[in-house]
Coordinates of C-alpha atoms and ligand atoms in Angstrom, one line a residue:
M1 CA 0.0 0.0 0.0
G2 CA 1.4 3.4 -1.0
P3 CA 1.5 6.4 1.4
L4 CA -1.9 7.8 2.5
V5 CA -2.9 11.0 0.7
N6 CA -5.1 13.7 2.2
V7 CA -7.9 14.2 -0.4
L8 CA -10.7 16.7 -0.3
S9 CA -13.9 15.0 0.8
W10 CA -17.3 16.1 2.1
S11 CA -19.4 14.9 5.0
L12 CA -22.1 16.5 7.2
S13 CA -19.6 16.8 10.1
R14 CA -17.0 18.3 7.9
Q15 CA -19.4 21.0 6.6
Q16 CA -20.5 21.7 10.2
A17 CA -16.9 22.3 11.3
F18 CA -16.3 24.5 8.2
N19 CA -19.4 26.6 9.1
E20 CA -18.6 26.9 12.8
C21 CA -14.9 27.7 12.8
R22 CA -12.5 27.7 10.0
R23 CA -9.5 27.1 12.3
Q24 CA -11.2 24.1 13.9
Y25 CA -11.9 22.8 10.4
Y26 CA -8.2 23.3 9.5
W27 CA -7.0 21.4 12.6
Q28 CA -9.5 18.6 12.1
Y29 CA -8.8 17.9 8.4
Y30 CA -5.4 19.4 7.6
G31 CA -3.3 20.3 10.7
S32 CA -3.7 16.9 12.3
W33 CA -2.9 15.0 9.1
G34 CA -0.1 12.4 9.6
G35 CA -0.1 13.1 13.4
W36 CA -0.6 9.3 14.0
D37 CA 3.1 8.9 13.1
D38 CA 5.7 9.4 15.9
S39 CA 8.0 11.1 13.4
A40 CA 5.3 13.7 12.5
P41 CA 5.9 17.4 13.6
P42 CA 4.8 18.0 17.2
E43 CA 2.0 20.3 16.2
A44 CA 0.4 17.6 13.9
R45 CA 0.8 15.0 16.7
Q46 CA -0.9 17.3 19.1
A47 CA -3.8 18.1 16.8
Y48 CA -4.2 14.5 16.0
R49 CA -4.5 13.6 19.7
L50 CA -7.0 16.4 20.2
K51 CA -9.0 15.3 17.2
Q52 CA -9.8 12.0 19.0
I53 CA -11.4 13.7 22.0
V54 CA -15.1 13.3 22.6
N55 CA -17.3 14.9 25.2
L56 CA -19.5 12.9 27.5
D57 CA -22.6 12.9 25.3
M58 CA -20.7 11.9 22.2
W59 CA -19.0 9.2 24.2
A60 CA -22.4 7.8 25.3
G61 CA -23.6 7.8 21.7
D62 CA -20.5 5.9 20.6
I63 CA -20.9 3.3 23.2
L64 CA -24.6 2.8 22.3
H65 CA -23.7 2.4 18.6
T66 CA -21.0 -0.1 19.5
V67 CA -23.3 -2.3 21.6
V68 CA -26.2 -2.0 19.2
E69 CA -24.0 -2.8 16.1
G70 CA -22.9 -6.0 17.8
E71 CA -26.5 -7.0 18.5
V72 CA -27.7 -6.2 15.0
K73 CA -25.0 -8.5 13.6
R74 CA -26.1 -11.3 15.9
L75 CA -29.8 -10.7 14.9
R76 CA -28.9 -12.2 11.5
S77 CA -28.1 -15.5 13.3
G78 CA -31.5 -15.5 14.9
Y79 CA -30.4 -14.2 18.3
R80 CA -32.8 -11.7 19.8
P81 CA -31.1 -9.1 22.2
K82 CA -31.9 -9.2 25.9
P83 CA -31.5 -6.2 28.2
V84 CA -29.4 -7.7 31.0
P85 CA -26.4 -8.9 28.9
L86 CA -26.5 -5.6 27.0
R87 CA -26.4 -3.6 30.3
E88 CA -23.4 -5.6 31.5
R89 CA -21.5 -5.1 28.3
T90 CA -22.3 -1.4 28.4
R91 CA -21.3 -1.1 32.0
A92 CA -17.9 -2.8 31.2
L93 CA -17.3 -0.4 28.2
L94 CA -18.1 2.6 30.3
N95 CA -15.8 1.5 33.1
E96 CA -13.0 0.5 30.8
Q97 CA -13.1 3.7 28.7
W98 CA -13.5 6.0 31.7
K99 CA -10.3 4.4 33.1
Q100 CA -8.4 4.8 29.8
S101 CA -9.3 8.5 30.0
V102 CA -8.5 9.1 33.6
E103 CA -5.2 7.2 33.3
Q104 CA -4.4 9.1 30.1
R105 CA -3.6 5.9 28.2
W106 CA -4.2 7.9 25.0
R107 CA -0.6 9.2 25.5
D108 CA 0.6 5.8 24.3
N109 CA -2.1 5.2 21.7
A110 CA -4.5 8.1 20.9
K111 CA -6.6 6.2 18.5
H112 CA -7.4 3.2 20.6
N113 CA -7.8 4.8 24.1
R114 CA -10.6 7.0 25.1
N115 CA -9.8 10.7 25.8
L116 CA -12.8 12.6 27.3
F117 CA -13.1 16.3 26.8
E118 CA -14.0 16.9 30.4
H119 CA -10.9 15.1 31.7
Y120 CA -8.6 16.6 29.2
Y121 CA -9.7 20.2 29.9
G122 CA -10.1 19.7 33.7
L123 CA -13.9 20.1 33.8
P124 CA -15.6 18.5 36.8
V125 CA -17.9 15.5 36.3
S126 CA -20.1 14.7 39.2
D127 CA -21.1 11.2 40.2
A128 CA -24.7 12.2 39.4
R129 CA -23.7 13.1 35.8
R130 CA -22.0 9.7 35.4
M131 CA -25.1 7.9 36.7
E132 CA -27.3 10.0 34.4
I133 CA -25.2 8.8 31.3
R134 CA -25.3 5.2 32.4
D135 CA -29.0 5.3 33.1
K136 CA -29.8 6.9 29.8
L137 CA -27.8 4.2 28.0
F138 CA -29.6 1.5 29.9
A139 CA -33.0 3.0 29.0
C140 CA -32.0 3.2 25.3
L141 CA -31.0 -0.5 25.3
E142 CA -34.2 -1.5 27.0
H143 CA -36.1 0.2 24.3
F144 CA -33.9 -1.3 21.6
C145 CA -34.6 -4.8 22.9
S146 CA -38.3 -4.3 22.7
L147 CA -38.5 -2.9 19.2
P148 CA -40.9 -4.8 16.9
L149 CA -38.5 -3.9 14.1
L150 CA -36.1 -6.5 15.4
D151 CA -38.6 -9.2 14.6
H152 CA -38.6 -8.1 11.0
L153 CA -34.8 -8.0 10.9
M154 CA -34.5 -11.5 12.4
T155 CA -36.6 -13.0 9.8
T156 CA -35.0 -11.1 6.9
D157 CA -33.3 -13.2 4.3
P158 CA -29.5 -12.8 4.9
A159 CA -29.1 -11.9 1.2
A160 CA -31.3 -8.9 1.8
W161 CA -28.8 -7.3 4.2
L162 CA -26.9 -4.5 2.5
A163 CA -24.8 -2.8 5.2
I164 CA -24.1 -2.7 8.9
E165 CA -22.2 0.3 10.4
H166 CA -20.7 0.8 7.0
L167 CA -18.6 3.8 6.1
D168 CA -18.6 4.4 2.4
T169 CA -18.6 7.3 -0.1
F170 CA -20.5 8.4 -3.1
L171 CA -19.3 11.1 -5.5
A172 CA -20.5 14.7 -5.8
D173 CA -18.7 17.0 -8.2
G174 CA -15.9 14.4 -8.3
V175 CA -15.4 14.5 -4.6
P176 CA -16.0 11.6 -2.2
V177 CA -18.9 12.2 0.2
Y178 CA -18.8 10.1 3.3
V179 CA -21.8 8.4 4.7
K180 CA -22.0 5.9 7.6
M181 CA -25.1 3.8 7.7
D182 CA -26.0 2.0 10.9
C183 CA -27.9 -0.6 8.9
A184 CA -29.4 -1.1 5.5
V185 CA -31.7 -3.9 4.3
R186 CA -34.1 -4.7 1.5
L187 CA -37.5 -4.9 3.1
N188 CA -40.5 -5.6 0.9
G189 CA -38.5 -4.7 -2.1
K190 CA -37.4 -1.3 -0.7
V191 CA -33.9 -0.3 0.4
T192 CA -34.5 0.6 4.1
I193 CA -31.8 2.5 5.9
I194 CA -32.1 2.2 9.7
D195 CA -30.4 4.8 12.0
W196 CA -30.1 4.4 15.7
K197 CA -30.2 7.7 17.6
S198 CA -29.1 8.4 21.1
G199 CA -30.2 12.1 21.0
K200 CA -33.2 14.1 20.0
E201 CA -34.6 14.8 16.5
S202 CA -32.6 17.5 14.7
E203 CA -32.4 19.3 11.4
R204 CA -29.2 17.3 10.7
D205 CA -31.2 14.1 10.7
R206 CA -33.1 15.2 7.6
D207 CA -29.8 16.1 5.8
Q208 CA -28.4 12.7 6.8
V209 CA -31.4 10.9 5.3
A210 CA -31.1 12.9 2.1
C211 CA -27.4 11.9 1.9
Y212 CA -28.4 8.3 2.3
G213 CA -30.8 8.7 -0.6
L214 CA -28.1 10.0 -2.8
Y215 CA -25.8 7.2 -1.7
A216 CA -28.4 4.5 -2.4
M217 CA -29.0 6.0 -5.9
Q218 CA -25.3 5.7 -6.8
K219 CA -24.4 2.5 -4.9
W220 CA -27.5 0.3 -5.4
R221 CA -28.9 2.1 -8.4
S222 CA -32.1 2.6 -6.5
G223 CA -34.8 5.1 -7.5
L224 CA -35.7 7.4 -4.6
E225 CA -39.2 5.9 -4.7
S226 CA -37.7 2.6 -3.5
V227 CA -35.6 4.0 -0.7
G228 CA -36.8 4.7 2.8
A229 CA -35.3 5.5 6.2
V230 CA -36.2 4.5 9.7
L231 CA -34.9 6.7 12.4
V232 CA -35.1 5.1 15.8
Y233 CA -34.7 7.5 18.7
L234 CA -33.9 5.1 21.3
H235 CA -34.2 7.3 24.3
T236 CA -37.8 8.5 23.8
P237 CA -38.4 5.9 22.2
E238 CA -39.8 7.0 18.9
V239 CA -39.6 5.4 15.4
V240 CA -39.8 7.8 12.5
E241 CA -40.3 6.3 9.0
T242 CA -39.5 8.6 6.2
T243 CA -39.1 8.7 2.4
I244 CA -36.9 11.0 0.4
A245 CA -38.5 13.4 -2.1
P246 CA -36.6 14.1 -5.3
E247 CA -36.5 17.8 -4.5
T248 CA -35.0 17.1 -1.1
A249 CA -32.3 15.0 -2.6
L250 CA -31.6 17.6 -5.3
A251 CA -31.4 20.4 -2.6
M252 CA -28.9 18.2 -0.7
Q253 CA -26.8 17.6 -3.8
E254 CA -26.6 21.4 -4.3
K255 CA -25.8 22.0 -0.7
I256 CA -22.9 19.5 -0.9
V257 CA -21.5 20.9 -4.2
T258 CA -21.7 24.5 -2.8
G259 CA -19.9 23.3 0.3
I260 CA -17.2 21.6 -1.7
H261 CA -16.6 24.8 -3.8
A262 CA -16.3 26.9 -0.6
M263 CA -13.8 24.5 0.9
R264 CA -11.8 24.4 -2.2
Q265 CA -11.6 28.2 -2.4
C266 CA -9.8 28.2 1.0
L267 CA -7.0 26.0 -0.2
V268 CA -3.6 27.4 -1.1
N269 CA -3.2 24.6 -3.6
P270 CA -6.6 23.1 -4.5
A271 CA -5.1 20.6 -7.0
A272 CA -3.0 19.1 -4.2
N273 CA -5.5 19.7 -1.4
E274 CA -3.0 21.8 0.5
A275 CA -4.1 24.2 3.2
R276 CA -2.2 27.0 5.1
R277 CA -3.3 27.6 8.7
D278 CA -3.4 31.3 8.5
D279 CA -6.0 31.1 5.7
F280 CA -8.4 29.6 8.2
P281 CA -9.3 32.2 10.8
M282 CA -10.4 31.6 14.4
T283 CA -14.1 32.1 15.0
D284 CA -15.4 35.4 16.5
Q285 CA -18.0 33.4 18.4
K286 CA -15.9 32.6 21.4
N287 CA -18.7 30.7 23.1
R288 CA -17.8 27.9 20.6
C289 CA -14.2 27.7 21.9
R290 CA -15.5 26.5 25.3
R291 CA -16.5 23.2 23.8
C292 CA -13.9 22.9 21.1
N293 CA -11.4 20.0 21.1
F294 CA -8.7 22.2 19.7
H295 CA -8.9 24.9 22.5
E296 CA -5.3 24.1 23.5
M297 CA -4.0 24.8 19.9
C298 CA -5.5 28.3 20.0
Y299 CA -5.1 29.3 23.7
G300 CA -2.3 27.1 25.0
P301 CA -2.5 24.3 27.6
G302 CA -4.6 24.5 30.7
P303 CA -8.3 24.5 31.7
I304 CA -10.9 26.1 29.5
V305 CA -11.7 29.7 30.4
E306 CA -14.2 32.3 29.3
H307 CA -13.1 34.2 26.2
E308 CA -14.2 37.8 25.4
Ligands
SF4_401 S1 -10.7 27.1 20.1 FE1 -12.2 28.4 19.1 S2 -11.0 29.5 17.5 FE2 -9.8 27.7 18.2 S3 -10.4 26.1 16.8 FE3 -11.7 25.9 18.5 S4 -13.5 27.1 18.0 FE4 -12.0 27.7 16.6

């Protein structure tokens, strides 16, 4: 395998970083590049380490996805998930990853050891907050286990499964657009994309579904009329079934292409996807800095403080 090359790509999270703070975008997608290598410049290694940080809510979402993904794979063998073993698995993951973060094991391996934002930046986490996260995850798993949807999935022909936790791309304006689907199956002749949610409904969910529609059109040559999405909000619990209108998909396609053009315009060398830090200014909205992984790159080491 040849050396990895940093190519311009698009994703919802990339666009969000670009919109919120150009400097954050720079650190996330350019300044941290190569930082996994011990011989990389110290700044790239630092940015790479910070890029792996997650806050408590994101951490809970990650753990929920890990546990649910494992169970969805087992569903195909006819095994229906039960709450007690899932709770125990979740508890073990919470304890193990909390320890990784407290003991700063990420210093040896940033990619494979949890680094929590609150620990890194010295923010207090009460026992009550930890219990709240645990209890929310347990409630989500309880709801997951009781979903009637699981009965459909258990009896689905194995050949009808299209993807589980699958990171892939489709092309827009020649640029790879990343999508990660929790689960995709053919149900009653329709491509059905299932997304497990740990949080509340948001505008972003609609964009995500539209991206899935664009992906399904390219990847499985599906017409939009034969693509549907099921968003499962595990905490509430609420199951939202939705279709993708052609005008919604078109608007998303335009949004992606507009985003790609704007990102390209910021590059010092678009053909080589090269960026220069000073072309990516720090945000004026300093309230964003208080929850930014890269706070240390902009303000130096130490706890997070108020910025004027
Ligand atoms: S600390 Fe603030 S200015 Fe710096 S990258 Fe983060 S959001 Fe942007």
